[in-house]
């Protein structure tokens, strides 16, 4: 029997970003990360995901840290390993669409401060919302990895994903990521999907999933056997549950096979030993809820991400309507269908979920609508895989004319205006971008930063009489 050709699977380590975002609400601090970076740098990872997603907001809002400073410090710690971030296309790391000049400047500064690979996705899989980011990344000689938001539904056939992959390759992406944020991709479907994508495109395929539904490690196994080049895993202390499968387990799974990573398990054990006390502390303080560490099969039953389920519970609890939980779960697919069947990922998951709650509690569908629902049905987020329900669209937006162009085409350049607004607080070029994404949160941080340096808390100042507390 002929010896199989060696094809070592590459691993993107998520413990510095998605793993702790998924399990402890993005609360791992920079100081907790730094001591172990030298060891992590010796593993041989394809890349380490360490920035973007919710880390930017959480650093400023909760940890009182400068996210740009975090990136520079992490870059200093990794001499040999590529650093990766998650980027929400035209939304950057925020929750609205930004002008192209802001997107381009953010990409430029991300790469200048140490990022190598930018994973770019759009909640609706609207390629137009990715164009500016990809163009800017390629201009700066970065690696643009475009993610396909994976979901289930009538529109989402193998052909749909193949056609999207071809469009992604044509756009100039360096690699493709299948981004399965809800843990919906089951093992044998992964075989079919990866096989089809490998035939359709020539650039590498990365698979990102979550352990929420319990199938992720098996899905990785079948995907790698089908030709998947890269998988996302997390070191064991912050693996499983709503995070990714454990790095050490996948390394051992592929040992002695053509997909052998060659990683040193003793080194991985030392890294795991470092993170375990951080995990234990998170459990003790309650930041790590044991519920998110288990398997939630409802994710597969209702095709709803685990985080979305917990949001629904809290919304219903606030309204003292917990008994309507299953009514809402049945309403979600109907709203999603009315809204063009978008993937349930930020922000579409919040829009669909909240609207489903309103429909159930109001006793009449679309009697009450959120401004986000109206914006989605107006085309302000982009184009969905299927058309909107015309009756629902008419009821919600009335006689308003929906937009059909790329949403960012309607946004005027805004960088100079933002720079003028924070001129008095700017200490580095990157402050402009922090303020652009989260104006109030960034301003609170700038005031905190100044207070740390001067000993004067400007939030306590009597600005009318120019007096400060002593």
Coordinates of C-alpha atoms in Angstrom, one line a residue:
X1 CA 0.0 0.0 0.0
X2 CA 1.4 3.4 -1.0
X3 CA 2.4 5.7 1.7
X4 CA -0.1 8.6 2.1
X5 CA 1.2 12.1 1.3
X6 CA 1.9 14.2 4.4
X7 CA -0.4 17.2 4.7
X8 CA 0.0 18.6 8.2
X9 CA -3.2 20.4 9.3
X10 CA -2.5 24.0 10.3
X11 CA -3.9 25.4 13.6
X12 CA -5.1 28.9 14.5
X13 CA -5.1 29.3 18.3
X14 CA -8.0 31.3 19.6
X15 CA -7.3 31.5 23.4
X16 CA -6.3 35.1 23.2
X17 CA -9.5 36.2 21.4
X18 CA -12.5 34.0 20.6
X19 CA -12.0 31.5 23.4
X20 CA -12.2 34.0 26.2
X21 CA -14.8 36.1 24.3
X22 CA -17.0 33.0 24.2
X23 CA -16.5 31.8 27.7
X24 CA -15.8 34.8 29.9
X25 CA -17.3 37.7 28.0
X26 CA -13.9 38.9 26.7
X27 CA -12.5 39.7 30.1
X28 CA -9.0 38.3 29.9
X29 CA -6.6 41.2 30.4
X30 CA -3.4 42.0 28.6
X31 CA -1.3 41.5 31.7
X32 CA -2.8 38.0 32.0
X33 CA -1.7 37.2 28.5
X34 CA 1.8 38.5 28.3
X35 CA 3.8 36.0 30.5
X36 CA 2.9 33.0 28.3
X37 CA 3.5 34.5 24.9
X38 CA 7.1 33.4 24.6
X39 CA 6.0 29.8 25.1
X40 CA 3.1 30.1 22.7
X41 CA 5.5 31.5 20.1
X42 CA 7.4 28.2 20.2
X43 CA 4.4 25.9 19.3
X44 CA 4.4 26.5 15.6
X45 CA 0.9 27.7 15.2
X46 CA -0.3 28.8 11.8
X47 CA -1.5 31.9 13.5
X48 CA -2.8 33.2 16.9
X49 CA -6.1 35.0 16.9
X50 CA -5.6 37.8 19.5
X51 CA -7.5 40.9 18.5
X52 CA -10.7 42.2 16.9
X53 CA -14.2 40.9 17.5
X54 CA -15.4 42.1 20.9
X55 CA -12.0 42.5 22.4
X56 CA -11.7 46.2 21.3
X57 CA -14.9 47.3 22.9
X58 CA -14.3 45.2 26.1
X59 CA -10.8 46.5 26.5
X60 CA -11.9 50.1 26.5
X61 CA -15.3 49.6 28.3
X62 CA -14.6 47.1 31.0
X63 CA -10.8 46.6 31.4
X64 CA -9.8 50.3 31.0
X65 CA -7.1 49.2 28.5
X66 CA -6.0 50.7 25.2
X67 CA -6.6 47.9 22.6
X68 CA -3.9 49.3 20.4
X69 CA -1.4 49.1 23.3
X70 CA -2.5 45.4 23.8
X71 CA -1.8 44.6 20.1
X72 CA 1.6 46.2 20.2
X73 CA 2.6 44.3 23.4
X74 CA 1.3 41.0 21.9
X75 CA 3.2 41.7 18.7
X76 CA 6.4 42.1 20.8
X77 CA 5.8 38.7 22.4
X78 CA 5.4 36.8 19.2
X79 CA 8.6 36.9 17.1
X80 CA 7.8 33.9 14.8
X81 CA 4.0 33.6 14.8
X82 CA 1.5 35.3 12.6
X83 CA -1.1 37.4 14.5
X84 CA -4.8 37.4 13.4
X85 CA -7.9 39.5 14.0
X86 CA -11.6 39.3 13.3
X87 CA -13.0 42.2 11.3
X88 CA -16.8 42.8 10.7
X89 CA -16.4 44.1 7.1
X90 CA -17.9 47.6 6.8
X91 CA -18.9 47.4 10.5
X92 CA -15.1 47.2 11.4
X93 CA -15.4 46.2 15.1
X94 CA -18.5 48.2 15.8
X95 CA -22.2 47.9 15.2
X96 CA -23.0 50.2 12.3
X97 CA -21.6 50.7 8.8
X98 CA -18.6 53.2 8.6
X99 CA -17.4 55.2 5.7
X100 CA -14.7 53.7 3.5
X101 CA -12.0 56.2 4.7
X102 CA -12.5 54.9 8.3
X103 CA -12.4 51.2 7.1
X104 CA -9.2 51.8 5.2
X105 CA -7.5 53.7 8.0
X106 CA -8.4 51.0 10.5
X107 CA -7.0 48.3 8.3
X108 CA -3.8 50.3 7.8
X109 CA -3.3 50.9 11.5
X110 CA -4.1 47.3 12.4
X111 CA -1.4 45.9 10.1
X112 CA 1.1 48.7 11.1
X113 CA 0.6 47.7 14.8
X114 CA 1.3 44.0 14.2
X115 CA -1.6 42.1 12.6
X116 CA -0.7 39.8 9.8
X117 CA -4.1 38.1 8.9
X118 CA -7.4 39.9 8.9
X119 CA -10.4 37.6 8.9
X120 CA -13.3 39.6 7.3
X121 CA -17.0 38.7 7.5
X122 CA -20.4 40.2 6.8
X123 CA -23.5 39.1 8.8
X124 CA -25.5 38.8 5.6
X125 CA -22.8 37.3 3.4
X126 CA -23.1 40.4 1.2
X127 CA -19.8 40.5 -0.7
X128 CA -20.2 44.2 -1.3
X129 CA -19.7 44.9 2.4
X130 CA -16.3 43.2 2.3
X131 CA -14.8 45.0 -0.7
X132 CA -13.2 48.0 1.0
X133 CA -11.6 45.9 3.7
X134 CA -10.1 43.4 1.3
X135 CA -8.8 46.1 -1.0
X136 CA -7.2 48.0 1.9
X137 CA -5.7 44.8 3.3
X138 CA -4.1 43.8 0.0
X139 CA -2.9 47.4 -0.5
X140 CA -0.9 47.1 2.8
X141 CA 0.3 43.6 1.8
X142 CA -1.7 41.9 4.6
X143 CA -3.4 38.6 4.4
X144 CA -7.2 39.0 3.7
X145 CA -9.1 35.9 4.8
X146 CA -12.8 36.2 3.9
X147 CA -15.2 34.3 6.1
X148 CA -18.5 32.8 4.9
X149 CA -21.0 33.0 7.7
X150 CA -22.3 29.4 7.7
X151 CA -26.0 28.7 8.4
X152 CA -28.8 26.5 7.5
X153 CA -32.0 27.2 5.4
X154 CA -33.5 26.8 2.0
X155 CA -31.1 29.3 0.4
X156 CA -27.9 27.8 1.9
X157 CA -27.1 24.9 -0.4
X158 CA -23.7 23.6 -1.4
X159 CA -24.0 25.6 -4.6
X160 CA -24.6 28.8 -2.6
X161 CA -21.4 28.3 -0.7
X162 CA -19.4 27.3 -3.8
X163 CA -20.6 30.4 -5.7
X164 CA -19.7 32.6 -2.7
X165 CA -16.3 31.0 -2.5
X166 CA -15.6 31.7 -6.2
X167 CA -16.7 35.3 -5.6
X168 CA -14.4 35.6 -2.6
X169 CA -11.4 34.2 -4.6
X170 CA -12.1 36.7 -7.4
X171 CA -12.3 39.6 -4.9
X172 CA -8.6 39.0 -4.0
X173 CA -8.8 37.0 -0.8
X174 CA -5.7 35.0 0.3
X175 CA -7.8 32.3 2.0
X176 CA -11.4 31.4 2.9
X177 CA -12.9 30.7 6.3
X178 CA -16.1 28.7 6.9
X179 CA -17.3 30.6 9.9
X180 CA -19.7 28.3 11.8
X181 CA -20.6 30.6 14.7
X182 CA -23.4 28.5 16.0
X183 CA -21.9 25.0 15.8
X184 CA -24.4 23.9 13.2
X185 CA -22.0 22.2 10.7
X186 CA -22.2 18.5 11.4
X187 CA -19.4 16.0 10.4
X188 CA -20.6 14.5 7.2
X189 CA -22.0 17.8 5.9
X190 CA -18.5 19.2 6.5
X191 CA -17.1 16.5 4.3
X192 CA -19.4 17.5 1.5
X193 CA -18.9 21.2 1.9
X194 CA -15.1 21.1 2.1
X195 CA -14.8 18.7 -0.8
X196 CA -16.9 21.0 -2.9
X197 CA -15.0 24.1 -1.9
X198 CA -11.6 22.5 -2.6
X199 CA -12.7 21.6 -6.1
X200 CA -14.0 25.1 -6.7
X201 CA -11.2 27.3 -5.5
X202 CA -7.4 27.2 -5.2
X203 CA -6.9 29.3 -2.0
X204 CA -6.6 27.6 1.4
X205 CA -9.7 26.7 3.4
X206 CA -10.0 27.4 7.2
X207 CA -12.8 26.0 9.3
X208 CA -14.0 27.9 12.4
X209 CA -16.7 26.4 14.6
X210 CA -17.9 26.3 18.3
X211 CA -18.4 23.3 20.5
X212 CA -21.9 24.5 21.6
X213 CA -23.8 21.6 20.0
X214 CA -21.1 19.0 20.8
X215 CA -20.1 17.9 17.3
X216 CA -17.2 20.3 16.6
X217 CA -14.2 18.0 17.1
X218 CA -15.8 15.3 14.9
X219 CA -16.6 18.0 12.3
X220 CA -12.9 19.1 12.3
X221 CA -11.8 15.5 11.8
X222 CA -14.1 15.0 8.7
X223 CA -13.2 18.4 7.4
X224 CA -9.5 17.8 7.6
X225 CA -9.9 14.4 5.9
X226 CA -11.8 16.2 3.1
X227 CA -8.9 18.6 2.5
X228 CA -9.5 21.5 5.0
X229 CA -6.1 23.3 5.4
X230 CA -6.6 25.1 8.8
X231 CA -8.7 24.6 11.9
X232 CA -9.4 27.0 14.8
X233 CA -8.8 25.5 18.3
X234 CA -8.4 26.7 21.9
X235 CA -6.1 25.6 24.6
X236 CA -8.0 23.2 26.9
X237 CA -8.6 25.5 29.9
X238 CA -10.7 27.7 27.6
X239 CA -11.9 25.1 25.2
X240 CA -15.3 23.4 24.6
X241 CA -18.7 24.7 25.6
X242 CA -19.4 27.8 23.6
X243 CA -15.6 28.0 22.7
X244 CA -13.7 25.9 20.2
X245 CA -12.4 22.2 20.5
X246 CA -9.2 21.8 22.6
X247 CA -5.9 22.3 20.7
X248 CA -4.2 19.4 22.5
X249 CA -7.0 17.0 21.7
X250 CA -6.8 17.7 17.9
X251 CA -3.0 17.6 18.0
X252 CA -3.2 14.1 19.5
X253 CA -6.0 13.1 17.2
X254 CA -3.8 13.7 14.1
X255 CA -0.6 12.4 15.6
X256 CA 0.9 9.6 13.4
X257 CA -1.4 10.4 10.5
X258 CA -0.6 12.4 7.3
X259 CA -2.2 15.4 9.1
X260 CA 0.2 15.3 12.1
X261 CA 0.9 18.9 13.3
X262 CA 4.2 18.0 14.8
X263 CA 3.4 20.1 17.9
X264 CA 5.1 19.3 21.3
X265 CA 2.5 18.1 23.8
X266 CA 4.8 18.9 26.7
X267 CA 5.0 22.5 25.6
X268 CA 1.2 22.6 25.1
X269 CA 0.8 21.2 28.7
X270 CA 2.9 24.0 30.1
X271 CA 0.8 26.6 28.3
X272 CA -2.4 24.9 29.6
X273 CA -0.9 25.0 33.1
X274 CA -0.5 28.7 32.8
X275 CA -4.1 29.4 31.7
X276 CA -5.8 27.0 34.2
X277 CA -5.6 29.4 37.2
X278 CA -7.1 32.2 35.1
X279 CA -10.0 29.8 34.2
X280 CA -10.4 28.8 37.9
X281 CA -10.4 32.5 39.0
X282 CA -13.1 33.2 36.3
X283 CA -15.2 30.4 37.8
X284 CA -14.8 31.7 41.3
X285 CA -15.8 35.3 40.4
X286 CA -18.8 34.1 38.4
X287 CA -17.5 35.6 35.1
X288 CA -17.3 32.0 33.8
X289 CA -20.8 30.5 34.0
X290 CA -20.7 26.7 34.2
X291 CA -23.7 26.6 31.9
X292 CA -21.6 27.8 28.9
X293 CA -19.2 24.9 29.4
X294 CA -21.6 22.2 28.5
X295 CA -23.3 20.9 25.4
X296 CA -26.5 22.7 24.2
X297 CA -28.3 20.4 21.8
X298 CA -31.1 23.1 21.3
X299 CA -28.6 24.9 19.1
X300 CA -29.1 22.1 16.5
X301 CA -32.8 21.7 17.2
X302 CA -33.7 25.4 16.7
X303 CA -30.7 26.4 14.6
X304 CA -30.1 29.3 17.0
X305 CA -26.6 30.2 18.4
X306 CA -26.2 29.5 22.1
X307 CA -25.6 33.2 22.9
X308 CA -28.8 34.1 21.2
X309 CA -30.8 31.7 23.3
X310 CA -29.4 33.2 26.5
X311 CA -30.3 36.7 25.3
X312 CA -33.8 35.6 24.6
X313 CA -34.1 34.2 28.2
X314 CA -32.9 37.5 29.7
X315 CA -35.3 39.6 27.5
X316 CA -38.3 37.4 28.5
X317 CA -37.3 37.5 32.1
X318 CA -37.2 41.3 32.0
X319 CA -40.8 41.3 30.7
X320 CA -41.8 38.6 33.2
X321 CA -42.7 36.4 30.3
X322 CA -40.5 33.4 30.6
X323 CA -43.5 31.1 29.9
X324 CA -43.4 32.4 26.3
X325 CA -39.9 31.0 25.6
X326 CA -41.0 28.2 23.3
X327 CA -43.5 30.5 21.5
X328 CA -40.5 32.8 20.8
X329 CA -38.4 29.9 19.6
X330 CA -41.1 29.0 17.1
X331 CA -41.4 32.6 16.0
X332 CA -37.7 33.0 15.3
X333 CA -37.7 30.9 12.0
X334 CA -40.7 32.8 10.8
X335 CA -39.1 36.2 11.4
X336 CA -35.9 35.0 9.9
X337 CA -37.8 33.9 6.7
X338 CA -39.6 37.3 6.5
X339 CA -36.2 39.0 6.8
X340 CA -34.6 37.2 3.9
X341 CA -33.2 34.3 5.9
X342 CA -30.0 35.9 7.1
X343 CA -27.3 34.0 9.0
X344 CA -27.9 34.4 12.8
X345 CA -24.7 36.3 13.7
X346 CA -24.1 39.8 15.1
X347 CA -26.1 42.0 14.4
X348 CA -28.7 39.9 12.5
X349 CA -29.2 37.5 15.4
X350 CA -30.1 40.3 17.8
X351 CA -32.4 41.9 15.2
X352 CA -34.3 38.7 14.5
X353 CA -34.4 37.6 18.1
X354 CA -35.7 40.9 19.5
X355 CA -38.3 41.1 16.8
X356 CA -39.5 37.6 17.5
X357 CA -39.9 38.5 21.2
X358 CA -41.9 41.7 20.3
X359 CA -44.2 39.7 17.9
X360 CA -45.0 37.2 20.6
X361 CA -45.5 39.6 23.4
X362 CA -47.6 42.1 21.4
X363 CA -49.9 39.4 20.2
X364 CA -49.7 40.7 16.7
X365 CA -46.8 40.2 14.3
X366 CA -44.9 43.4 13.5
X367 CA -47.3 45.6 15.5
X368 CA -44.2 46.9 17.2
X369 CA -40.8 46.9 15.3
X370 CA -37.3 48.0 16.3
X371 CA -35.4 50.6 14.3
X372 CA -32.9 47.9 13.5
X373 CA -35.7 45.7 11.9
X374 CA -36.7 48.7 9.9
X375 CA -33.1 49.4 8.8
X376 CA -32.6 45.7 7.8
X377 CA -35.9 45.7 5.7
X378 CA -34.8 49.0 4.1
X379 CA -31.6 47.4 2.8
X380 CA -29.4 49.5 5.1
X381 CA -27.4 46.4 6.2
X382 CA -27.1 45.0 2.7
X383 CA -28.6 42.2 0.5
X384 CA -29.9 39.0 2.1
X385 CA -29.7 35.6 0.5
X386 CA -33.4 35.5 -0.2
X387 CA -35.9 38.4 -0.8
X388 CA -37.8 40.0 2.1
X389 CA -41.4 39.1 2.6
X390 CA -43.0 41.9 0.6
X391 CA -46.0 42.2 2.9
X392 CA -43.9 42.5 6.0
X393 CA -41.5 44.9 4.3
X394 CA -44.4 47.1 3.3
X395 CA -45.9 47.0 6.8
X396 CA -42.6 47.9 8.4
X397 CA -41.1 50.5 6.1
X398 CA -44.3 51.9 4.5
X399 CA -43.7 54.0 1.4
X400 CA -40.0 54.5 2.1
X401 CA -37.9 53.4 -0.9
X402 CA -35.5 50.6 0.1
X403 CA -31.9 51.0 -1.0
X404 CA -30.4 48.5 -3.3
X405 CA -26.8 49.9 -3.6
X406 CA -23.9 49.0 -1.4
X407 CA -24.9 50.7 1.9
X408 CA -21.5 52.4 2.4
X409 CA -21.9 54.2 -0.9
X410 CA -24.4 56.5 0.9
X411 CA -22.0 57.3 3.7
X412 CA -19.9 60.5 3.3
X413 CA -16.2 60.4 4.3
X414 CA -16.1 60.9 8.1
X415 CA -12.4 60.7 9.2
X416 CA -11.6 64.4 9.2
X417 CA -14.8 65.2 11.1
X418 CA -13.9 62.6 13.8
X419 CA -10.3 63.8 14.0
X420 CA -11.6 67.4 14.7
X421 CA -13.9 66.2 17.4
X422 CA -11.2 64.5 19.5
X423 CA -8.3 66.8 18.8
X424 CA -7.9 67.8 22.4
X425 CA -7.8 64.2 23.6
X426 CA -5.6 62.6 20.9
X427 CA -2.4 61.1 22.2
X428 CA -1.8 58.7 19.2
X429 CA -3.2 58.4 15.7
X430 CA -5.1 55.3 16.7
X431 CA -7.2 57.2 19.2
X432 CA -9.2 58.6 16.2
X433 CA -10.3 55.1 15.3
X434 CA -11.2 54.1 18.9
X435 CA -13.4 57.2 19.0
X436 CA -14.9 56.5 15.6
X437 CA -16.1 53.1 16.7
X438 CA -17.2 53.8 20.2
X439 CA -17.4 57.6 20.8
X440 CA -18.7 57.6 24.4
X441 CA -16.8 54.6 25.6
X442 CA -13.5 55.9 24.0
X443 CA -14.0 59.4 25.5
X444 CA -14.6 57.8 29.0
X445 CA -11.3 55.9 28.5
X446 CA -9.4 59.0 27.3
X447 CA -10.5 60.8 30.5
X448 CA -9.5 57.8 32.6
X449 CA -6.1 57.7 30.8
X450 CA -5.5 61.3 31.5
X451 CA -6.5 60.9 35.2
X452 CA -4.0 58.1 35.6
X453 CA -1.3 60.3 34.3
X454 CA -2.2 63.6 36.0
X455 CA -3.9 62.4 39.1
X456 CA -6.9 64.7 38.1
X457 CA -10.2 63.0 37.3
X458 CA -11.8 65.3 34.7
X459 CA -15.1 63.6 35.2
X460 CA -15.2 65.2 38.7
X461 CA -14.2 68.6 37.5
X462 CA -16.3 71.7 38.0
X463 CA -15.8 72.9 34.4
X464 CA -17.9 76.1 34.8
X465 CA -15.7 77.5 37.6
X466 CA -12.6 75.7 36.2
X467 CA -12.2 74.0 39.6
X468 CA -11.0 70.5 40.2
X469 CA -11.5 68.3 43.3
X470 CA -8.4 67.9 45.5

